[in-house]
Amino acid sequence: MPHRFINICTRVCLTVGLNEERISEAMTAKLHKALKERVDIRLAAMQLLTVADFAARLGISVWTARAWAYSGRITSVKVGARLQIPESEIERVIAAGTRPRITESTQAVEAR
């Protein structure tokens, strides 16, 4: 079990008023299992794309997609050593960059 996770469990238990002596390995294991199931459900609901697939669908470079992911412009998931991007980010990026269509009346006003 990762050391960081045990520290988080300890903080949670101390916050709710349990002493460190009362925090058993069984309790930590139960919390770990619950957290893992929650993460597994969220990941199963996502359709993840590789950075190359995401970049190809948007017509951008792989390096641009990676830069967007690391800067937080798009949501990304680290799965082992791989960086993956939820498929839903494609629609979000397109919607964020969509400009309204210029109508004839708008062009006439701009021409004046």
Tab-separated table of C-alpha atoms in Angstrom, residues 16-102:
chain	number	residue	atom	x	y	z
A	16	VAL	CA	-12.956	12.590	12.588
A	17	GLY	CA	-11.499	12.127	16.071
A	18	LEU	CA	-9.778	8.744	16.014
A	19	ASN	CA	-6.374	8.311	17.664
A	20	GLU	CA	-3.502	6.973	15.591
A	21	GLU	CA	-3.412	3.839	17.753
A	22	ARG	CA	-6.984	3.022	16.748
A	23	ILE	CA	-6.251	3.195	13.035
A	24	SER	CA	-5.863	-0.424	12.078
A	25	GLU	CA	-4.471	-1.953	8.936
A	26	ALA	CA	-7.939	-3.373	8.220
A	27	MET	CA	-9.462	0.116	8.252
A	28	THR	CA	-6.768	1.382	5.906
A	29	ALA	CA	-7.358	-1.581	3.593
A	30	LYS	CA	-11.114	-0.891	3.514
A	31	LEU	CA	-10.542	2.774	2.695
A	32	HIS	CA	-8.041	1.818	-0.006
A	33	LYS	CA	-10.509	-0.629	-1.575
A	34	ALA	CA	-13.338	1.927	-1.545
A	35	LEU	CA	-11.129	4.587	-3.113
A	36	LYS	CA	-9.851	2.172	-5.772
A	37	GLU	CA	-13.390	1.102	-6.718
A	38	ARG	CA	-14.433	4.738	-7.026
A	39	VAL	CA	-11.491	5.521	-9.314
A	40	ASP	CA	-12.068	2.355	-11.381
A	41	ILE	CA	-15.718	3.321	-11.968
A	42	ARG	CA	-14.740	6.815	-13.169
A	43	LEU	CA	-12.032	5.451	-15.489
A	44	ALA	CA	-14.372	2.793	-16.896
A	45	ALA	CA	-16.899	5.504	-17.798
A	46	MET	CA	-14.261	7.472	-19.728
A	47	GLN	CA	-13.161	6.593	-23.219
A	48	LEU	CA	-9.472	7.443	-23.135
A	49	LEU	CA	-7.424	8.361	-26.192
A	50	THR	CA	-3.699	8.367	-26.616
A	51	VAL	CA	-2.118	11.768	-27.113
A	52	ALA	CA	-1.396	10.858	-30.743
A	53	ASP	CA	-5.048	9.926	-31.425
A	54	PHE	CA	-6.315	13.103	-29.729
A	55	ALA	CA	-3.885	15.253	-31.729
A	56	ALA	CA	-4.782	13.532	-35.010
A	57	ARG	CA	-8.508	14.072	-34.496
A	58	LEU	CA	-8.005	17.790	-33.863
A	59	GLY	CA	-5.320	18.244	-36.496
A	60	ILE	CA	-2.709	19.518	-34.041
A	61	SER	CA	0.758	18.230	-33.213
A	62	VAL	CA	1.375	15.667	-30.500
A	63	TRP	CA	3.565	18.204	-28.708
A	64	THR	CA	0.773	20.782	-28.679
A	65	ALA	CA	-1.619	18.210	-27.193
A	66	ARG	CA	0.959	17.308	-24.527
A	67	ALA	CA	1.547	20.986	-23.726
A	68	TRP	CA	-2.208	21.558	-23.348
A	69	ALA	CA	-2.467	18.538	-21.023
A	70	TYR	CA	0.457	19.537	-18.813
A	71	SER	CA	-0.658	23.167	-18.628
A	72	GLY	CA	-4.180	22.111	-17.590
A	73	ARG	CA	-5.899	23.450	-20.703
A	74	ILE	CA	-7.353	19.974	-21.294
A	75	THR	CA	-8.143	17.147	-18.881
A	76	SER	CA	-5.666	14.297	-18.934
A	77	VAL	CA	-5.116	11.037	-17.083
A	78	LYS	CA	-1.786	9.437	-16.312
A	79	VAL	CA	-2.129	5.661	-16.682
A	80	GLY	CA	1.194	4.198	-15.684
A	81	ALA	CA	3.747	5.964	-17.860
A	82	ARG	CA	1.158	6.895	-20.503
A	83	LEU	CA	-0.642	10.186	-20.753
A	84	GLN	CA	-4.203	9.733	-21.995
A	85	ILE	CA	-6.977	12.189	-22.738
A	86	PRO	CA	-10.735	11.609	-22.353
A	87	GLU	CA	-12.570	11.543	-25.678
A	88	SER	CA	-15.041	14.108	-24.327
A	89	GLU	CA	-12.261	16.708	-24.405
A	90	ILE	CA	-12.473	16.814	-28.214
A	91	GLU	CA	-16.020	18.205	-28.135
A	92	ARG	CA	-15.115	20.594	-25.312
A	93	VAL	CA	-12.084	22.001	-27.147
A	94	ILE	CA	-14.095	22.440	-30.342
A	95	ALA	CA	-16.965	24.120	-28.474
A	96	ALA	CA	-14.553	26.452	-26.677
A	97	GLY	CA	-13.021	27.551	-29.979
A	98	THR	CA	-16.248	27.875	-31.955
A	99	ARG	CA	-17.101	31.386	-33.092
A	100	PRO	CA	-20.602	32.456	-34.127
A	101	ARG	CA	-21.491	32.433	-37.809
A	102	ILE	CA	-21.470	35.844	-39.486
